[in-house]
PDB file of C-alpha atoms in Angstrom:
ATOM      1  CA  ASP A   1       0.000   0.000   0.000  1.00 77.00           C
ATOM      2  CA  SER A   2       1.574   3.279  -1.149  1.00 77.00           C
ATOM      3  CA  GLY A   3      -0.599   5.488   1.074  1.00 91.00           C
ATOM      4  CA  VAL A   4      -2.175   7.131  -1.979  1.00 96.00           C
ATOM      5  CA  THR A   5      -5.896   6.468  -2.312  1.00 97.00           C
ATOM      6  CA  GLN A   6      -8.132   6.785  -5.333  1.00 98.00           C
ATOM      7  CA  THR A   7     -11.886   6.520  -5.645  1.00 97.00           C
ATOM      8  CA  PRO A   8     -13.809   5.010  -7.195  1.00 97.00           C
ATOM      9  CA  LYS A   9     -11.973   1.823  -8.088  1.00 97.00           C
ATOM     10  CA  HIS A  10     -14.180   1.148 -11.099  1.00 97.00           C
ATOM     11  CA  LEU A  11     -16.491   3.405 -13.046  1.00 97.00           C
ATOM     12  CA  ILE A  12     -18.758   2.466 -15.922  1.00 97.00           C
ATOM     13  CA  THR A  13     -20.549   5.230 -17.730  1.00 97.00           C
ATOM     14  CA  ALA A  14     -22.002   6.134 -21.099  1.00 97.00           C
ATOM     15  CA  THR A  15     -20.650   8.307 -23.872  1.00 97.00           C
ATOM     16  CA  GLY A  16     -21.348  11.978 -23.392  1.00 97.00           C
ATOM     17  CA  GLN A  17     -21.382  11.757 -19.617  1.00 97.00           C
ATOM     18  CA  ARG A  18     -19.160  13.476 -17.076  1.00 98.00           C
ATOM     19  CA  VAL A  19     -17.274  11.827 -14.225  1.00 98.00           C
ATOM     20  CA  THR A  20     -15.027  12.896 -11.375  1.00 98.00           C
ATOM     21  CA  LEU A  21     -12.091  10.852 -10.153  1.00 98.00           C
ATOM     22  CA  ARG A  22     -10.668  11.531  -6.727  1.00 98.00           C
ATOM     23  CA  CYS A  23      -7.152  11.181  -5.363  1.00 98.00           C
ATOM     24  CA  SER A  24      -5.848  11.609  -1.830  1.00 97.00           C
ATOM     25  CA  PRO A  25      -2.058  11.888  -1.659  1.00 96.00           C
ATOM     26  CA  ARG A  26       0.155  10.452   1.058  1.00 94.00           C
ATOM     27  CA  SER A  27       0.198  12.465   4.237  1.00 92.00           C
ATOM     28  CA  GLY A  28       2.646  15.327   3.794  1.00 88.00           C
ATOM     29  CA  ASP A  29       2.942  15.061   0.008  1.00 92.00           C
ATOM     30  CA  LEU A  30       2.280  18.332  -1.771  1.00 92.00           C
ATOM     31  CA  SER A  31       2.592  17.176  -5.387  1.00 92.00           C
ATOM     32  CA  VAL A  32      -0.093  15.269  -7.252  1.00 95.00           C
ATOM     33  CA  TYR A  33       0.326  13.949 -10.778  1.00 95.00           C
ATOM     34  CA  TRP A  34      -2.384  12.419 -12.970  1.00 97.00           C
ATOM     35  CA  TYR A  35      -1.686   9.778 -15.607  1.00 96.00           C
ATOM     36  CA  GLN A  36      -3.747   7.871 -18.149  1.00 96.00           C
ATOM     37  CA  GLN A  37      -2.936   4.276 -19.073  1.00 95.00           C
ATOM     38  CA  SER A  38      -4.898   2.832 -21.956  1.00 89.00           C
ATOM     39  CA  LEU A  39      -5.152  -0.910 -22.534  1.00 76.00           C
ATOM     40  CA  ASP A  40      -1.710  -2.327 -23.273  1.00 65.00           C
ATOM     41  CA  GLN A  41      -0.324   1.183 -23.477  1.00 71.00           C
ATOM     42  CA  GLY A  42       2.206   3.103 -21.510  1.00 82.00           C
ATOM     43  CA  LEU A  43       1.650   5.909 -19.087  1.00 90.00           C
ATOM     44  CA  GLN A  44       0.643   9.311 -20.406  1.00 92.00           C
ATOM     45  CA  PHE A  45       1.252  12.293 -18.156  1.00 92.00           C
ATOM     46  CA  LEU A  46      -1.849  14.469 -17.908  1.00 95.00           C
ATOM     47  CA  ILE A  47      -1.320  17.192 -15.316  1.00 95.00           C
ATOM     48  CA  HIS A  48       0.671  18.125 -12.211  1.00 94.00           C
ATOM     49  CA  TYR A  49      -0.420  20.125  -9.178  1.00 94.00           C
ATOM     50  CA  TYR A  50       1.763  21.343  -6.340  1.00 92.00           C
ATOM     51  CA  ASN A  51       0.202  22.677  -3.167  1.00 93.00           C
ATOM     52  CA  GLY A  52      -2.955  23.730  -4.950  1.00 94.00           C
ATOM     53  CA  GLU A  53      -1.341  25.273  -7.996  1.00 94.00           C
ATOM     54  CA  GLU A  54      -1.211  23.823 -11.487  1.00 94.00           C
ATOM     55  CA  ARG A  55       2.428  23.278 -12.427  1.00 92.00           C
ATOM     56  CA  ALA A  56       2.348  21.565 -15.795  1.00 90.00           C
ATOM     57  CA  LYS A  57       0.062  20.053 -18.378  1.00 92.00           C
ATOM     58  CA  GLY A  58       0.833  17.113 -20.577  1.00 90.00           C
ATOM     59  CA  ASN A  59      -1.370  15.392 -23.122  1.00 82.00           C
ATOM     60  CA  ILE A  60      -4.588  16.427 -21.434  1.00 91.00           C
ATOM     61  CA  LEU A  61      -7.661  16.951 -23.571  1.00 93.00           C
ATOM     62  CA  GLU A  62      -9.664  20.149 -23.249  1.00 95.00           C
ATOM     63  CA  ARG A  63     -12.601  18.016 -22.083  1.00 96.00           C
ATOM     64  CA  PHE A  64     -10.537  17.075 -19.041  1.00 97.00           C
ATOM     65  CA  SER A  65      -9.758  19.326 -16.109  1.00 96.00           C
ATOM     66  CA  ALA A  66      -8.332  18.934 -12.651  1.00 97.00           C
ATOM     67  CA  GLN A  67      -7.849  20.755  -9.420  1.00 97.00           C
ATOM     68  CA  GLN A  68      -6.122  20.337  -6.080  1.00 97.00           C
ATOM     69  CA  PHE A  69      -7.954  21.460  -2.974  1.00 97.00           C
ATOM     70  CA  PRO A  70      -6.624  23.089   0.218  1.00 96.00           C
ATOM     71  CA  ASP A  71      -6.562  19.700   1.950  1.00 95.00           C
ATOM     72  CA  LEU A  72      -4.326  18.563  -0.964  1.00 95.00           C
ATOM     73  CA  HIS A  73      -6.695  15.986  -2.398  1.00 97.00           C
ATOM     74  CA  SER A  74      -7.153  16.264  -6.131  1.00 98.00           C
ATOM     75  CA  GLU A  75      -9.974  15.622  -8.563  1.00 98.00           C
ATOM     76  CA  LEU A  76      -9.814  14.866 -12.259  1.00 98.00           C
ATOM     77  CA  ASN A  77     -12.949  15.783 -14.174  1.00 98.00           C
ATOM     78  CA  LEU A  78     -13.656  14.091 -17.480  1.00 98.00           C
ATOM     79  CA  SER A  79     -16.555  15.403 -19.563  1.00 97.00           C
ATOM     80  CA  SER A  80     -18.252  14.605 -22.875  1.00 97.00           C
ATOM     81  CA  LEU A  81     -16.824  11.136 -22.510  1.00 97.00           C
ATOM     82  CA  GLU A  82     -15.919   9.120 -25.587  1.00 96.00           C
ATOM     83  CA  LEU A  83     -15.237   5.417 -25.993  1.00 95.00           C
ATOM     84  CA  GLY A  84     -11.545   6.194 -26.363  1.00 93.00           C
ATOM     85  CA  ASP A  85     -11.431   7.655 -22.863  1.00 95.00           C
ATOM     86  CA  SER A  86     -11.753   4.156 -21.432  1.00 96.00           C
ATOM     87  CA  ALA A  87      -8.529   3.610 -19.514  1.00 96.00           C
ATOM     88  CA  LEU A  88      -6.884   3.292 -16.139  1.00 96.00           C
ATOM     89  CA  TYR A  89      -6.348   6.649 -14.486  1.00 97.00           C
ATOM     90  CA  PHE A  90      -3.603   6.839 -11.905  1.00 97.00           C
ATOM     91  CA  CYS A  91      -2.610   9.595  -9.609  1.00 97.00           C
ATOM     92  CA  ALA A  92       0.769   9.768  -7.931  1.00 95.00           C
ATOM     93  CA  SER A  93       2.077  11.916  -5.133  1.00 93.00           C
ATOM     94  CA  SER A  94       5.480  12.983  -3.910  1.00 87.00           C
ATOM     95  CA  VAL A  95       6.876  15.203  -1.199  1.00 79.00           C
ATOM     96  CA  GLN A  96       9.014  17.191  -3.567  1.00 71.00           C
ATOM     97  CA  ASP A  97       8.259  17.776  -7.219  1.00 60.00           C
ATOM     98  CA  GLY A  98       8.520  14.412  -8.879  1.00 58.00           C
ATOM     99  CA  LEU A  99      11.098  12.684  -6.742  1.00 70.00           C
ATOM    100  CA  GLY A 100       9.983   9.306  -5.531  1.00 75.00           C
ATOM    101  CA  GLN A 101       6.454   9.292  -6.867  1.00 87.00           C
ATOM    102  CA  TYR A 102       4.021   6.939  -5.169  1.00 91.00           C
ATOM    103  CA  PHE A 103       1.136   5.760  -7.297  1.00 94.00           C
ATOM    104  CA  GLY A 104      -2.410   5.140  -6.194  1.00 96.00           C
ATOM    105  CA  PRO A 105      -4.280   1.939  -7.110  1.00 96.00           C
ATOM    106  CA  GLY A 106      -5.940   3.592 -10.092  1.00 97.00           C
ATOM    107  CA  THR A 107      -9.512   4.106 -11.278  1.00 97.00           C
ATOM    108  CA  ARG A 108     -10.615   1.933 -14.169  1.00 96.00           C
ATOM    109  CA  LEU A 109     -12.986   3.926 -16.358  1.00 97.00           C
ATOM    110  CA  THR A 110     -15.123   2.134 -18.912  1.00 97.00           C
ATOM    111  CA  VAL A 111     -17.134   4.227 -21.337  1.00 97.00           C
ATOM    112  CA  THR A 112     -19.888   2.315 -23.135  1.00 96.00           C
TER     113      THR A 112
ATOM    114  CA  GLY B   1       8.905  18.121 -26.267  1.00 77.00           C
ATOM    115  CA  GLU B   2      10.763  15.133 -24.885  1.00 86.00           C
ATOM    116  CA  ASN B   3      10.609  11.749 -26.616  1.00 91.00           C
ATOM    117  CA  VAL B   4      11.533   8.611 -24.689  1.00 95.00           C
ATOM    118  CA  GLU B   5      12.062   5.361 -26.556  1.00 96.00           C
ATOM    119  CA  GLN B   6      12.346   2.038 -24.750  1.00 97.00           C
ATOM    120  CA  HIS B   7      13.707  -1.294 -25.984  1.00 97.00           C
ATOM    121  CA  PRO B   8      13.010  -4.135 -26.121  1.00 97.00           C
ATOM    122  CA  SER B   9       9.230  -4.272 -25.869  1.00 95.00           C
ATOM    123  CA  THR B  10       9.420  -7.835 -24.578  1.00 97.00           C
ATOM    124  CA  LEU B  11      12.262  -9.700 -22.942  1.00 98.00           C
ATOM    125  CA  SER B  12      12.378 -13.297 -21.891  1.00 98.00           C
ATOM    126  CA  VAL B  13      15.223 -14.601 -19.722  1.00 97.00           C
ATOM    127  CA  GLN B  14      15.996 -17.707 -17.734  1.00 98.00           C
ATOM    128  CA  GLU B  15      15.921 -17.456 -13.963  1.00 97.00           C
ATOM    129  CA  GLY B  16      19.331 -16.424 -12.713  1.00 97.00           C
ATOM    130  CA  ASP B  17      20.305 -14.615 -15.908  1.00 97.00           C
ATOM    131  CA  SER B  18      20.672 -10.859 -16.222  1.00 98.00           C
ATOM    132  CA  ALA B  19      18.205  -8.558 -17.965  1.00 98.00           C
ATOM    133  CA  VAL B  20      18.945  -5.192 -19.526  1.00 98.00           C
ATOM    134  CA  ILE B  21      16.364  -2.656 -20.679  1.00 98.00           C
ATOM    135  CA  LYS B  22      17.442   0.464 -22.551  1.00 98.00           C
ATOM    136  CA  CYS B  23      15.871   3.879 -22.984  1.00 98.00           C
ATOM    137  CA  THR B  24      16.897   6.855 -25.048  1.00 97.00           C
ATOM    138  CA  TYR B  25      15.703  10.405 -24.636  1.00 97.00           C
ATOM    139  CA  SER B  26      15.788  13.366 -26.954  1.00 95.00           C
ATOM    140  CA  ASP B  27      15.991  16.439 -24.741  1.00 93.00           C
ATOM    141  CA  SER B  28      19.425  17.089 -23.296  1.00 92.00           C
ATOM    142  CA  ALA B  29      17.796  19.210 -20.569  1.00 91.00           C
ATOM    143  CA  SER B  30      16.224  16.104 -18.988  1.00 93.00           C
ATOM    144  CA  ASN B  31      17.862  15.518 -15.651  1.00 91.00           C
ATOM    145  CA  TYR B  32      15.889  12.906 -13.714  1.00 91.00           C
ATOM    146  CA  PHE B  33      15.291   9.320 -14.821  1.00 94.00           C
ATOM    147  CA  PRO B  34      13.107   6.991 -12.751  1.00 94.00           C
ATOM    148  CA  TRP B  35      12.248   3.359 -13.461  1.00 96.00           C
ATOM    149  CA  TYR B  36       8.921   1.788 -12.539  1.00 95.00           C
ATOM    150  CA  LYS B  37       7.796  -1.808 -12.237  1.00 97.00           C
ATOM    151  CA  GLN B  38       4.166  -2.633 -12.887  1.00 95.00           C
ATOM    152  CA  GLU B  39       2.876  -6.092 -12.107  1.00 95.00           C
ATOM    153  CA  LEU B  40      -0.261  -7.283 -13.820  1.00 91.00           C
ATOM    154  CA  GLY B  41      -3.298  -5.411 -12.555  1.00 88.00           C
ATOM    155  CA  LYS B  42      -1.293  -3.349 -10.081  1.00 92.00           C
ATOM    156  CA  ARG B  43       0.025   0.161  -9.737  1.00 94.00           C
ATOM    157  CA  PRO B  44       3.446   1.236 -11.034  1.00 94.00           C
ATOM    158  CA  GLN B  45       6.082   1.188  -8.319  1.00 94.00           C
ATOM    159  CA  LEU B  46       9.274   3.176  -8.338  1.00 92.00           C
ATOM    160  CA  ILE B  47      12.200   0.760  -8.175  1.00 95.00           C
ATOM    161  CA  ILE B  48      15.185   3.011  -8.800  1.00 94.00           C
ATOM    162  CA  ASP B  49      15.972   6.479 -10.084  1.00 92.00           C
ATOM    163  CA  ILE B  50      18.997   8.472 -11.143  1.00 92.00           C
ATOM    164  CA  ARG B  51      19.789  12.126 -11.537  1.00 88.00           C
ATOM    165  CA  SER B  52      21.978  13.490 -14.283  1.00 82.00           C
ATOM    166  CA  ASN B  53      24.873  14.317 -11.984  1.00 82.00           C
ATOM    167  CA  VAL B  54      25.731  10.627 -11.511  1.00 81.00           C
ATOM    168  CA  GLY B  55      26.508   7.892 -14.003  1.00 89.00           C
ATOM    169  CA  GLU B  56      25.401   4.811 -12.103  1.00 93.00           C
ATOM    170  CA  LYS B  57      23.286   3.823  -9.144  1.00 93.00           C
ATOM    171  CA  LYS B  58      22.831   0.390  -7.597  1.00 95.00           C
ATOM    172  CA  ASP B  59      20.318  -1.097  -5.219  1.00 93.00           C
ATOM    173  CA  GLN B  60      20.922  -4.782  -4.525  1.00 95.00           C
ATOM    174  CA  ARG B  61      20.173  -6.660  -7.781  1.00 97.00           C
ATOM    175  CA  ILE B  62      19.065  -3.554  -9.649  1.00 98.00           C
ATOM    176  CA  ALA B  63      21.263  -0.893 -11.218  1.00 97.00           C
ATOM    177  CA  VAL B  64      20.725   2.020 -13.535  1.00 97.00           C
ATOM    178  CA  THR B  65      23.377   3.576 -15.767  1.00 96.00           C
ATOM    179  CA  LEU B  66      23.181   6.922 -17.494  1.00 95.00           C
ATOM    180  CA  ASN B  67      25.128   8.186 -20.485  1.00 94.00           C
ATOM    181  CA  LYS B  68      24.343  11.868 -20.844  1.00 92.00           C
ATOM    182  CA  THR B  69      26.434  12.308 -23.962  1.00 93.00           C
ATOM    183  CA  ALA B  70      24.582   9.591 -25.817  1.00 94.00           C
ATOM    184  CA  LYS B  71      21.303  10.434 -24.075  1.00 95.00           C
ATOM    185  CA  HIS B  72      20.502   6.947 -22.984  1.00 95.00           C
ATOM    186  CA  PHE B  73      19.999   5.127 -19.723  1.00 97.00           C
ATOM    187  CA  SER B  74      19.594   1.473 -18.895  1.00 98.00           C
ATOM    188  CA  LEU B  75      18.119  -0.750 -16.217  1.00 98.00           C
ATOM    189  CA  HIS B  76      20.137  -3.806 -15.245  1.00 98.00           C
ATOM    190  CA  ILE B  77      18.642  -6.636 -13.220  1.00 98.00           C
ATOM    191  CA  THR B  78      21.028  -9.373 -12.123  1.00 97.00           C
ATOM    192  CA  GLU B  79      20.193 -12.867 -10.867  1.00 97.00           C
ATOM    193  CA  THR B  80      16.640 -12.549 -12.124  1.00 98.00           C
ATOM    194  CA  GLN B  81      13.831 -14.298 -10.257  1.00 97.00           C
ATOM    195  CA  PRO B  82      10.314 -15.222 -11.387  1.00 96.00           C
ATOM    196  CA  GLU B  83       8.934 -12.412  -9.218  1.00 96.00           C
ATOM    197  CA  ASP B  84      10.834  -9.934 -11.392  1.00 98.00           C
ATOM    198  CA  SER B  85       8.346 -10.726 -14.168  1.00 98.00           C
ATOM    199  CA  ALA B  86       6.419  -7.506 -14.848  1.00 97.00           C
ATOM    200  CA  VAL B  87       6.263  -4.534 -17.182  1.00 96.00           C
ATOM    201  CA  TYR B  88       9.049  -2.020 -16.634  1.00 97.00           C
ATOM    202  CA  PHE B  89       8.737   1.634 -17.614  1.00 96.00           C
ATOM    203  CA  CYS B  90      11.454   4.214 -17.888  1.00 97.00           C
ATOM    204  CA  ALA B  91      10.745   7.916 -17.657  1.00 94.00           C
ATOM    205  CA  ALA B  92      12.510  11.227 -18.097  1.00 93.00           C
ATOM    206  CA  SER B  93      11.848  14.627 -16.647  1.00 90.00           C
ATOM    207  CA  LYS B  94      13.149  18.174 -16.757  1.00 83.00           C
ATOM    208  CA  ASP B  95      11.533  21.532 -15.945  1.00 66.00           C
ATOM    209  CA  ASN B  96      11.957  21.089 -12.225  1.00 73.00           C
ATOM    210  CA  LEU B  97      10.246  17.707 -12.411  1.00 74.00           C
ATOM    211  CA  ASN B  98       6.918  19.209 -13.432  1.00 81.00           C
ATOM    212  CA  LYS B  99       6.394  16.842 -16.370  1.00 87.00           C
ATOM    213  CA  PHE B 100       7.253  13.218 -16.916  1.00 89.00           C
ATOM    214  CA  TYR B 101       7.687  11.423 -20.219  1.00 91.00           C
ATOM    215  CA  PHE B 102       7.418   7.646 -20.193  1.00 93.00           C
ATOM    216  CA  GLY B 103       8.785   4.942 -22.414  1.00 95.00           C
ATOM    217  CA  SER B 104       6.366   2.444 -23.917  1.00 93.00           C
ATOM    218  CA  GLY B 105       7.288  -0.314 -21.474  1.00 95.00           C
ATOM    219  CA  THR B 106       9.156  -3.616 -21.517  1.00 96.00           C
ATOM    220  CA  LYS B 107       7.405  -6.822 -20.587  1.00 96.00           C
ATOM    221  CA  LEU B 108       9.949  -8.972 -18.763  1.00 98.00           C
ATOM    222  CA  ASN B 109       9.289 -12.673 -18.414  1.00 98.00           C
ATOM    223  CA  VAL B 110      11.603 -14.653 -16.149  1.00 97.00           C
ATOM    224  CA  LYS B 111      11.284 -18.357 -16.812  1.00 96.00           C
ATOM    225  CA  PRO B 112      11.865 -20.657 -13.841  1.00 92.00           C
TER     226      PRO B 112
END
């Protein structure tokens, strides 16, 4: 157990819908990163937050957005869902920017 | 942006043999290179990392080497065991570790 939690574990929804994925970092970690892992694919960096501020964006679609709250948990919002958005979504946290990232268990999103 | 290439995509070795996975990167400004192990259905776990100011780092049976001039880094696993079987990802980062770029992964199979 890395200490990073993600909810829900599984999510099944229809095309066109909107969902919110939640991530709670390890106690004391200020950085949260979001990644997408499609079936049999590698990890794609989506976005990075540090202490409530957005630090960097990767290959994140405009339909996706995220935020980090004062208690440091983070939410990834996915809207106008398409079949191709079906994937595993991981968040990871670290004390300092990037060093020693700890991944959460992931949320498996299925869009039907 | 950064481009990380990883080879081979699959690697099969006999228990006790060594395994080597190689990654190349394109941006000479990249300065942090972590390696992750992902077992089937589980989260990626950081197994070793290296910063650009050192050429090699070892942790028991695992080592990482970095050649900044050639812009490549490698993961070496000695005395492989069946529990080393997993997908291994390399990654590269710059920009104060705000973004991470991942290789496509290597599926390692250690045959008993």
